[in-house]
CSV table of C-alpha atoms in Angstrom, one decimal:
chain,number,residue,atom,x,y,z
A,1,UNK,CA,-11.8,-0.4,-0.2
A,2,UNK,CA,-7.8,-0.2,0.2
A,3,UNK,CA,-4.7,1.6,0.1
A,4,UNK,CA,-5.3,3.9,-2.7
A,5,UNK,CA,-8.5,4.6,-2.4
A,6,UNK,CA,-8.4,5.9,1.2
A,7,UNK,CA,-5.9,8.1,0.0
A,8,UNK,CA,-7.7,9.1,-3.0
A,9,UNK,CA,-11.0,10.1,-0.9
A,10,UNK,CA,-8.8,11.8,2.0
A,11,UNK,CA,-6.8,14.1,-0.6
A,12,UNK,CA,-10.6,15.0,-2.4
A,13,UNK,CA,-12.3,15.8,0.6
A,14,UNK,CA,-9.3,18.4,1.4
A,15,UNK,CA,-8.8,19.8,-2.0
A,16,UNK,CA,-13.0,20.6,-1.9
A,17,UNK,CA,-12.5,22.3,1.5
A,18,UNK,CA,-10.2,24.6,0.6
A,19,UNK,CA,-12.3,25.4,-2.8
A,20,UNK,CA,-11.5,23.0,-6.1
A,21,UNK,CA,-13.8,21.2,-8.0
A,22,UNK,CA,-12.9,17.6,-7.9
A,23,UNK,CA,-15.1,14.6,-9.9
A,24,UNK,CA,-13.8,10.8,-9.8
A,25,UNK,CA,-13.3,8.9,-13.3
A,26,UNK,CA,-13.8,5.2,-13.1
A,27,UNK,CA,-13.3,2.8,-15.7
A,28,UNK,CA,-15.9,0.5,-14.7
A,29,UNK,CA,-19.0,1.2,-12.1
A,30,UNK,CA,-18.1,0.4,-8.6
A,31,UNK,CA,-18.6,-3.1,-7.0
A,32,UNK,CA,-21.6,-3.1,-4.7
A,33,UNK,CA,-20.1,-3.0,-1.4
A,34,UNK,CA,-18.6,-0.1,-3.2
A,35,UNK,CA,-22.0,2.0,-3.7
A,36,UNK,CA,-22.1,2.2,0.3
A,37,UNK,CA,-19.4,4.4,0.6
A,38,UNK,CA,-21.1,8.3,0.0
A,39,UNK,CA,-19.1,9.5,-2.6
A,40,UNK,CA,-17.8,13.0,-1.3
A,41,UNK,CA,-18.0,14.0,-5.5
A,42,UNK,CA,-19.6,13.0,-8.7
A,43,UNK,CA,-18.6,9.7,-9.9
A,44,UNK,CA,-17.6,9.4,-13.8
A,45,UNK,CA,-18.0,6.1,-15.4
A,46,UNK,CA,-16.6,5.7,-18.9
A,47,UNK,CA,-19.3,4.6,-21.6
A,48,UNK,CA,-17.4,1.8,-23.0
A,49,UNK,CA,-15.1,-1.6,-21.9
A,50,UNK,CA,-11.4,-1.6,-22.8
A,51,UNK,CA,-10.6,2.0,-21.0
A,52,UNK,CA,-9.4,4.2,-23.3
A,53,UNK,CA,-7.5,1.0,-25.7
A,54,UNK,CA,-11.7,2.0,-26.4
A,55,UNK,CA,-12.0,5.1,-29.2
A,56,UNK,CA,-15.4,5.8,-27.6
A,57,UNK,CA,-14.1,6.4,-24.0
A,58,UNK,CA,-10.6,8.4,-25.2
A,59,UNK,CA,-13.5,10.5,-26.8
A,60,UNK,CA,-15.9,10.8,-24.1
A,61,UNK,CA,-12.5,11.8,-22.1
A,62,UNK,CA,-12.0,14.7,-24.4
A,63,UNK,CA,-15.7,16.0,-23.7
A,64,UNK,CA,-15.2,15.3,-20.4
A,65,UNK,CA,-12.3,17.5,-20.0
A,66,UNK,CA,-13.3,20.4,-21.9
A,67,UNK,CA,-17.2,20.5,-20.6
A,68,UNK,CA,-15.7,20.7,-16.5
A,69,UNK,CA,-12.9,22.9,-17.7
A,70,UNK,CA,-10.4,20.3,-16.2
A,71,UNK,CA,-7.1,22.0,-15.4
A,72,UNK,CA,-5.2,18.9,-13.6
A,73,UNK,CA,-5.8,15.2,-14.2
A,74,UNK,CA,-4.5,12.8,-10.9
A,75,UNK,CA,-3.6,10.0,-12.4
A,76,UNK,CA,-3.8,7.6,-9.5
A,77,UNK,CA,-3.0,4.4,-11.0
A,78,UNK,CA,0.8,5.5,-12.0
A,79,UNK,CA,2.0,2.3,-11.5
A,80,UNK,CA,0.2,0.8,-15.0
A,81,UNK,CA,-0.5,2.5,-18.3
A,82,UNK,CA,-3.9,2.6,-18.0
A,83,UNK,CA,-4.1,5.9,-19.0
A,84,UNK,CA,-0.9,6.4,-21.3
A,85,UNK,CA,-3.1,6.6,-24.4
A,86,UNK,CA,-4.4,10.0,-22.6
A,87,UNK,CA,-2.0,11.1,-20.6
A,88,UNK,CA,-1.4,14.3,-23.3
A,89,UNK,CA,-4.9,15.2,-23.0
A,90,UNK,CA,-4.3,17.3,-20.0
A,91,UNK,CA,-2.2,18.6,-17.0
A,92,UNK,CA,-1.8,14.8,-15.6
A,93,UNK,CA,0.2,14.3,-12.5
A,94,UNK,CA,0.7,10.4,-12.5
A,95,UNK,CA,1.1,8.6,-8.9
A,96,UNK,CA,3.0,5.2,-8.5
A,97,UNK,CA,1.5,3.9,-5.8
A,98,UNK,CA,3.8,0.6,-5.9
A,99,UNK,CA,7.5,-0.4,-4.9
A,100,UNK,CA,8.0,-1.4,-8.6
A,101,UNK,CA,11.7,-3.0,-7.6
A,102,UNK,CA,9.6,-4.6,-4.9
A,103,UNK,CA,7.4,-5.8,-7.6
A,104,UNK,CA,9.9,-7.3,-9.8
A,105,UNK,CA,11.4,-9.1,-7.1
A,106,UNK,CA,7.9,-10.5,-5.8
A,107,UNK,CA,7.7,-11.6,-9.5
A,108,UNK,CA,10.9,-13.1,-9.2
A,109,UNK,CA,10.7,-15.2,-6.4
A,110,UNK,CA,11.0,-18.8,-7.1
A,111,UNK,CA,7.8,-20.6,-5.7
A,112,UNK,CA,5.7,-17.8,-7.2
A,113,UNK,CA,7.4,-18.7,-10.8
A,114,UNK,CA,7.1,-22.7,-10.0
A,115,UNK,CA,3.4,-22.5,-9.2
A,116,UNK,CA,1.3,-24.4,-11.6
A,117,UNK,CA,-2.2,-26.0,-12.4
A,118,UNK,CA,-2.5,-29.6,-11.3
A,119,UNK,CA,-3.7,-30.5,-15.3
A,120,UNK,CA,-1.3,-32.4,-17.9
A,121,UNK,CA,-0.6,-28.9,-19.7
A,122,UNK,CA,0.8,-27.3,-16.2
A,123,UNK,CA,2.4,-29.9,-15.2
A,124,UNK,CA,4.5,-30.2,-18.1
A,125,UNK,CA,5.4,-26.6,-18.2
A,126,UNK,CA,6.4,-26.8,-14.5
A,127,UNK,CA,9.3,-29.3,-14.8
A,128,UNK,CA,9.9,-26.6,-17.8
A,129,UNK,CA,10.6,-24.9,-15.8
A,130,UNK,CA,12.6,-26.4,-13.0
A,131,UNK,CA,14.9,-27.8,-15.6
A,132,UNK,CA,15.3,-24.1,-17.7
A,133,UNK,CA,15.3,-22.3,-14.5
A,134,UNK,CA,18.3,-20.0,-14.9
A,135,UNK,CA,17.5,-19.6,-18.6
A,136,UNK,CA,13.8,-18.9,-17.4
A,137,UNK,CA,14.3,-15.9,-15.0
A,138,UNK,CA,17.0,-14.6,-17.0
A,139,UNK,CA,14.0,-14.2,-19.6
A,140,UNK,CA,11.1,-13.4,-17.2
A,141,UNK,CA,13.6,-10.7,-15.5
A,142,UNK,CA,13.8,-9.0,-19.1
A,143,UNK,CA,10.7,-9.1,-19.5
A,144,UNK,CA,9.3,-7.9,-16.5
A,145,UNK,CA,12.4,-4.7,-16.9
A,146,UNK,CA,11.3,-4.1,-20.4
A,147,UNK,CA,8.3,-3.7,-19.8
A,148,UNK,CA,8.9,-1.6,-17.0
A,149,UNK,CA,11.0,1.1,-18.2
A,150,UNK,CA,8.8,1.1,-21.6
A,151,UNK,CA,5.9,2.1,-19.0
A,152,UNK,CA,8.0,4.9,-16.8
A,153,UNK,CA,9.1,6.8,-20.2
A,154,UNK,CA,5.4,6.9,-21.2
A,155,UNK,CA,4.6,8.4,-17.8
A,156,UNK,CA,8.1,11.2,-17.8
A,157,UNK,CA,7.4,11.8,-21.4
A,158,UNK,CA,3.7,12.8,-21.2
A,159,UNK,CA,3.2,13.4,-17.7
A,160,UNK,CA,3.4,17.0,-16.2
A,161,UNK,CA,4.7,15.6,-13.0
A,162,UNK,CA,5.2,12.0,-11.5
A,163,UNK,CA,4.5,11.4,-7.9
A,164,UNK,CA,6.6,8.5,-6.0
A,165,UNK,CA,6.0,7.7,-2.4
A,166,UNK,CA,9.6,7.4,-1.2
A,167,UNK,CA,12.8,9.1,-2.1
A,168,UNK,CA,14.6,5.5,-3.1
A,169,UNK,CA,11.4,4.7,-5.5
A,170,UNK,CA,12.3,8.3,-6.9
A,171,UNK,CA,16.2,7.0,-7.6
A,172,UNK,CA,15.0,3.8,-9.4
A,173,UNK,CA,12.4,5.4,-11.5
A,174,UNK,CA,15.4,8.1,-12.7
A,175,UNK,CA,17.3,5.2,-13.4
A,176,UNK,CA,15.1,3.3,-15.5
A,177,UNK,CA,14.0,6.7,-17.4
A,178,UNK,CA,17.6,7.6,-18.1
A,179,UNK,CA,18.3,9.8,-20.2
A,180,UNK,CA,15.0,10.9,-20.2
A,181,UNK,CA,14.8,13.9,-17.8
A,182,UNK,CA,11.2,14.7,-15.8
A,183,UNK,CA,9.5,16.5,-13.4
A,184,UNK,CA,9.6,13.7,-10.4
A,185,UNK,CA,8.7,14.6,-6.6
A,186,UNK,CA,8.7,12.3,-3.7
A,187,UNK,CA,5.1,13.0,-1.9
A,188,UNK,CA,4.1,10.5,0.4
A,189,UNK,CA,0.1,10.3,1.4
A,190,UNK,CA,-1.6,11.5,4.3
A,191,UNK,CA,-3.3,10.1,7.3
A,192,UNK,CA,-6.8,10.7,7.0
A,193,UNK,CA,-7.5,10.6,10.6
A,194,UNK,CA,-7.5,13.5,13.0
A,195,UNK,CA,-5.1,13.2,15.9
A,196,UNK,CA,-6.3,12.4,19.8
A,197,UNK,CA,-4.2,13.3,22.9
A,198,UNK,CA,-1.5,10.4,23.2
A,199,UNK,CA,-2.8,10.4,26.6
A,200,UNK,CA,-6.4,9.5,25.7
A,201,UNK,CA,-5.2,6.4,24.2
A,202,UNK,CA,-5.3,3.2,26.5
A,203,UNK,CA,-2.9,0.1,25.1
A,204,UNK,CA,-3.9,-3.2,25.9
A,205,UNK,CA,-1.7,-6.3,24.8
A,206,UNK,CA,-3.2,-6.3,21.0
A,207,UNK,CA,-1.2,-6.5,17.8
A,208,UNK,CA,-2.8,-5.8,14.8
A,209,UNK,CA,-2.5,-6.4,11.3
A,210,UNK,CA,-5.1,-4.4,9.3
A,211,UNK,CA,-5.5,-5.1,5.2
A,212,UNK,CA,-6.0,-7.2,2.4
A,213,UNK,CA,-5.7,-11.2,3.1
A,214,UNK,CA,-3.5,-12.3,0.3
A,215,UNK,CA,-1.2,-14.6,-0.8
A,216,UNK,CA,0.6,-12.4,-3.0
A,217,UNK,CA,1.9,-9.0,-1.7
A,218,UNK,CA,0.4,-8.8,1.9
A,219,UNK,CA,1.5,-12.1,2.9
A,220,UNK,CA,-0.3,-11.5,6.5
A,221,UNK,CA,0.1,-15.8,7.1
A,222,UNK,CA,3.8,-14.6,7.9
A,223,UNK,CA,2.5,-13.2,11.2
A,224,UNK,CA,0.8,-16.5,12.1
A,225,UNK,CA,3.9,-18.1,11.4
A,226,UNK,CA,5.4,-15.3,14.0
A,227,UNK,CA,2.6,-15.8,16.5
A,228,UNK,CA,3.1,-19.4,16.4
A,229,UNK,CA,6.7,-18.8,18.1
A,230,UNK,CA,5.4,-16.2,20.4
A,231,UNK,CA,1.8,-17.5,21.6
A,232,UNK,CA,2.6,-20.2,24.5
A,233,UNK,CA,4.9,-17.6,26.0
A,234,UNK,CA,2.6,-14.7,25.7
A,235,UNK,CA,-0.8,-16.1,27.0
A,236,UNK,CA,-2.1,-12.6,28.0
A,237,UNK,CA,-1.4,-11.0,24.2
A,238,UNK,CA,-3.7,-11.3,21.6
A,239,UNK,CA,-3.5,-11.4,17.3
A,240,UNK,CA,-6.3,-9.1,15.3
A,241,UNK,CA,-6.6,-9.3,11.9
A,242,UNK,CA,-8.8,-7.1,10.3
A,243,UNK,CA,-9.5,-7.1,6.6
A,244,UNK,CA,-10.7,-9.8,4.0
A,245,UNK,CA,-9.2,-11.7,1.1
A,246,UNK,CA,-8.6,-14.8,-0.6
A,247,UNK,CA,-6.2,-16.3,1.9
A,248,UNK,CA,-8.8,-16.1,4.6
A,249,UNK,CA,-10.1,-19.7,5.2
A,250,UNK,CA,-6.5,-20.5,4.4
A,251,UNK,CA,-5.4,-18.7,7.7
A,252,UNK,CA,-8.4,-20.1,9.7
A,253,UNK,CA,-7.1,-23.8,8.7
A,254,UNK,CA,-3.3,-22.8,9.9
A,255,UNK,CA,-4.8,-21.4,13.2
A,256,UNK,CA,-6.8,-24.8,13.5
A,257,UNK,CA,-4.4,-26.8,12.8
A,258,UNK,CA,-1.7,-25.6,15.2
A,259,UNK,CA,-3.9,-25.1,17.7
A,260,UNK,CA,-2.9,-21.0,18.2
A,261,UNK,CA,-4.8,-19.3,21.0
A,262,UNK,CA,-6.0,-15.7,20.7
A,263,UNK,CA,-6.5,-15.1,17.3
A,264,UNK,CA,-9.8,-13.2,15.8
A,265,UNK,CA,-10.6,-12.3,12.3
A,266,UNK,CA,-12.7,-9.2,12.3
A,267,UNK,CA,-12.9,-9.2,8.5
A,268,UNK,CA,-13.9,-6.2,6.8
A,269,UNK,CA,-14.7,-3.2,9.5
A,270,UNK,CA,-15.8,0.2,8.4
A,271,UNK,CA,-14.4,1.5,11.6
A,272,UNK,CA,-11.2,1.2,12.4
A,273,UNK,CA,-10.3,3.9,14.8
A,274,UNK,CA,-11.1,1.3,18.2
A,275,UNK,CA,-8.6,-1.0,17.3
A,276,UNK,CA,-5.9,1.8,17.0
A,277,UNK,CA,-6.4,3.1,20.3
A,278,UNK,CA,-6.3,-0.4,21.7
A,279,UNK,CA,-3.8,-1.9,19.9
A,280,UNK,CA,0.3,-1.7,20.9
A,281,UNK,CA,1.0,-3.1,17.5
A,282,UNK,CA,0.4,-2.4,14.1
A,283,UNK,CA,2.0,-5.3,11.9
A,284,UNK,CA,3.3,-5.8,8.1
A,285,UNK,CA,5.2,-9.0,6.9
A,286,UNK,CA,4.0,-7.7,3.1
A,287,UNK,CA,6.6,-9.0,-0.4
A,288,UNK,CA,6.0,-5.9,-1.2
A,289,UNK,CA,4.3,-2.1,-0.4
A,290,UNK,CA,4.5,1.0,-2.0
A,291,UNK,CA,3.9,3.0,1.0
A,292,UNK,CA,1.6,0.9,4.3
A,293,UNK,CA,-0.8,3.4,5.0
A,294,UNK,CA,-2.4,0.9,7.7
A,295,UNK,CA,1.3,1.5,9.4
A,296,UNK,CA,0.6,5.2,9.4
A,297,UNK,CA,-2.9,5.1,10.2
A,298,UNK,CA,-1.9,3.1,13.4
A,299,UNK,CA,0.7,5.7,13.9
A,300,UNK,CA,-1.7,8.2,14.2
A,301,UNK,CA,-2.4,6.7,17.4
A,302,UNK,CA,0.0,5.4,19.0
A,303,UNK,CA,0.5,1.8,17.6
A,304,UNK,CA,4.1,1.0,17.3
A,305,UNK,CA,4.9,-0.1,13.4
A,306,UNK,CA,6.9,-3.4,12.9
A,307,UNK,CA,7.4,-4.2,9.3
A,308,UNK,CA,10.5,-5.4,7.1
A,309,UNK,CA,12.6,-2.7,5.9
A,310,UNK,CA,10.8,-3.1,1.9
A,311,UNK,CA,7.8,-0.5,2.2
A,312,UNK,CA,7.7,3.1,1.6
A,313,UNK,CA,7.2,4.6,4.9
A,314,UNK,CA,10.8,2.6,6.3
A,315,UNK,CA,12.3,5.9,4.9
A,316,UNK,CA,9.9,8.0,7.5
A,317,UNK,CA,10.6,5.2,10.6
A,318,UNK,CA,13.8,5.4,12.7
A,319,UNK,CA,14.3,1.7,14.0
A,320,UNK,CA,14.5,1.5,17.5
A,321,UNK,CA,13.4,4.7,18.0
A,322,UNK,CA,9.5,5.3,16.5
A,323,UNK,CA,9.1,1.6,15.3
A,324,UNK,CA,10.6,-1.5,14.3
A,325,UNK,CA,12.3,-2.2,11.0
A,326,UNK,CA,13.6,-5.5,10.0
A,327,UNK,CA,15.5,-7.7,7.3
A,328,UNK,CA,13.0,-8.5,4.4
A,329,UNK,CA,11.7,-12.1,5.0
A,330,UNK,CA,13.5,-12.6,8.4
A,331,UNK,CA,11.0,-13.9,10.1
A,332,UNK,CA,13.4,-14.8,13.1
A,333,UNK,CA,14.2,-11.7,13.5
A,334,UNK,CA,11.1,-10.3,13.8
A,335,UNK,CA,9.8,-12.3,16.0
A,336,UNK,CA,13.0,-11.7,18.3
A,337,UNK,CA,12.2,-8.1,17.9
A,338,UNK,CA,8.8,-8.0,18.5
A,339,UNK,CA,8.9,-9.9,21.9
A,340,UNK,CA,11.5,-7.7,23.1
A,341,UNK,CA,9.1,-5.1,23.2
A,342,UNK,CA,6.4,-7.3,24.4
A,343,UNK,CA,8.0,-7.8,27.6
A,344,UNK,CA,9.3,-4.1,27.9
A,345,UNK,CA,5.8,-1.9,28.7
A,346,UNK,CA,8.5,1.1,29.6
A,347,UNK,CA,10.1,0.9,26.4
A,348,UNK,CA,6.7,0.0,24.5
A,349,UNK,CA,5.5,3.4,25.7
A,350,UNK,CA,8.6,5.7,24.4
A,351,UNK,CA,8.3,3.9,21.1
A,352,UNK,CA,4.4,4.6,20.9
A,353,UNK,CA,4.7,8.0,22.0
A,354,UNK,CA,7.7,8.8,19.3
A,355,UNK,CA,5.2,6.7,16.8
A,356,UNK,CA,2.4,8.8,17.9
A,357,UNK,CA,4.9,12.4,17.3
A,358,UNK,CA,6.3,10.7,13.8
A,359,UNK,CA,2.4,10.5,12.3
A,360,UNK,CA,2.5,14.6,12.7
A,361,UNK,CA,4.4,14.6,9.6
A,362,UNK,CA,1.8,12.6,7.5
A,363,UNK,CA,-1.2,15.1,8.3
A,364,UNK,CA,-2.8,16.3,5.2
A,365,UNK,CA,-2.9,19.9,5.8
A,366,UNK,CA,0.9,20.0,5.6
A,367,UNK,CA,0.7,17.4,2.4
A,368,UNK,CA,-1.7,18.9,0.4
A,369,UNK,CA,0.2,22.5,0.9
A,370,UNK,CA,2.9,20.1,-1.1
A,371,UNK,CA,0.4,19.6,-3.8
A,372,UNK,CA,-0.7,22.5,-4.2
A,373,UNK,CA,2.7,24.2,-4.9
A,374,UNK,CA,3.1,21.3,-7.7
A,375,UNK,CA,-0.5,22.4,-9.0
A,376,UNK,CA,0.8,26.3,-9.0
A,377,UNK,CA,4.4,25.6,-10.8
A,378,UNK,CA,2.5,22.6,-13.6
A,379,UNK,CA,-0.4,25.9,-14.5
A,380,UNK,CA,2.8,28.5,-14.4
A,381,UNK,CA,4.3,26.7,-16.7
């Protein structure tokens, strides 16, 4: 259904293969589109609302551990304290699958702060706002820092080990701990999909943009914005957006109402593999991303990444060279940069192949041998 789940099936299915046990513990049951998906282990559910704030579920947690003879906990949702009431209650390895200094920023940003409710109530708190501004993200700043370092010293204190995806997440998440000293690695996820022949693949004139369709962190109506500067010159390219969201009818009205030609939403596809192969481009314009597996995925095959410098794999990507990085929220830029390479095919072709070489170091054979040297030093010790 997204990021981290993708990773969290592609990292079961390869710890079962080469012989763990591995069950899934869910707070709440699955949504319905959810139940679809064959579940490659035995799904847990806990008994009670309120996750384990609940006395009931922090016991059933207990059983739970001792009747499997749990040895390591993955704690997948790093990046809140859902589970720092437990976190002692085993071996846990907590992964932040954010950009938390991404976050804070996102949380920061001004018409995100100045949005309100069109009632009496949230209008009045909005000129509150405007007129306290300085005062106000002074506070909210605090807040949102307090907050966050309170949450990171739960997770170094009580955590055997504490996964980030990128080695500058690593840096802030040591700052924020300080002095508080912890086992912290930088393991990045793995591409689920098995490599093709770079040869096999035929490009056509497609970029893509594959994920949620939000207003918050994805942001994908950035890449309209993009397309709208690129379109009249580039009749023979096409815009795919594949994924669904809140910010869907929202992007078919933009479309409409600047008249854009060749754009699709595919919404929600349980295959994905046939727009890899076809597409030249795989797109981010997100506030924020704690790593853009959709980036690697395209990767995989072929699709040269374009994305601002803010997500977790731009430490992996060599601009120029194996993809595209640029300024956070340049949009300019990145439309300048993308139709250089639209009108290069010689150049599009060294940057896919590199792309294509690049994704070798995301396979989760060579990955999971990284976990599993964790698991071995957390049981040793």
């Amino acid at each position: 259904m997204g990021g981290v789940e993708r990773v969290t099936d592609i990292l079961a299915k390869e710890f079962i293969r080469r012989g763990y046990n591995v069950w899934y513990l869910c707070e709440t049951a699955p949504e319905p589109t959810s139940c679809q998906y064959n579940y490659p282990v035995e799904l847990i559910i806990l008994p009670e609302v309120g996750g384990f704030r609940n006395s009931i579920n922090i016991e059933a947690y207990k059983r739970f551990l001792c009747d499997k003879k749990i040895d390591i906990v993955v704690n997948q949702q790093g990046y809140a304290p859902v589970m720092n009431n437990v976190l002692r209650l085993a071996k846990t390895i907590s992964v932040v699958h954010t950009s938390e200094d991404g976050l804070v920023k996102m949380d920061m940003s001004y018409s995100r702060m100045l949005r309100c409710d069109k009632s009496v109530a949230g209008l009045l708190k909005w000129l509150l706002k405007i007129c306290g501004y300085p005062i106000y993200i002074y506070y909210k700043r605090f807040i949102l820092e307090k907050g966050l370092k309170a949450h990171y010293r739960a997770l170094a204190n009580d955590s055997a080990a504490v996964f980030m995806l990128s080695d500058s997440d690593c840096i802030a998440f040591e700052k924020r701990i300080s002095p508080i000293k912890a086992n912290i690695f930088t393991v990045i996820n793995p591409s689920g999909t098995e490599q093709e022949p770079f040869s096999t693949f035929h490009k056509e004139k497609i970029i893509l943009y594959v994920g949620r369709i939000d207003s918050v962190i994805k942001k994908p109506i950035r890449l309209l914005k993009i397309w709208k500067m690129l379109c009249s010159k580039h009749e023979d390219w096409r815009l795919i957006f594949v994924g669904e969201g809140d910010q869907l009818q929202k992007m078919r009205d933009y479309v409409e109402r600047n008249k854009l030609q060749n754009v699709s939403f595919d919404g929600h596809q349980k295959e994905l593999l046939d727009y890899y192969r076809r597409a030249s481009f795989i797109c981010l314009t997100s506030e924020s991303e704690g790593f853009g597996m959709a980036l690697v995925e395209g990767m995989t095959y072929g699709c040269i990444p374009v994305t601002f410098g803010n997500v977790g794999i731009a430490e992996r990507i060599i601009d120029g060279q194996d993809g595209v990085l640029v300024p956070e929220h340049n949009l300019s830029t990145y439309r300048n940069r993308l139709e250089d390479l639209m009108d290069n095919e010689e150049k599009r072709r060294r940057l896919s192949y590199n792309a294509f070489l690049k994704s070798q170091q995301f396979s989760v054979d060579i990955i999971v041998n990284q976990w599993e040297k964790i698991f071995d030093s957390i049981m040793a010790n």
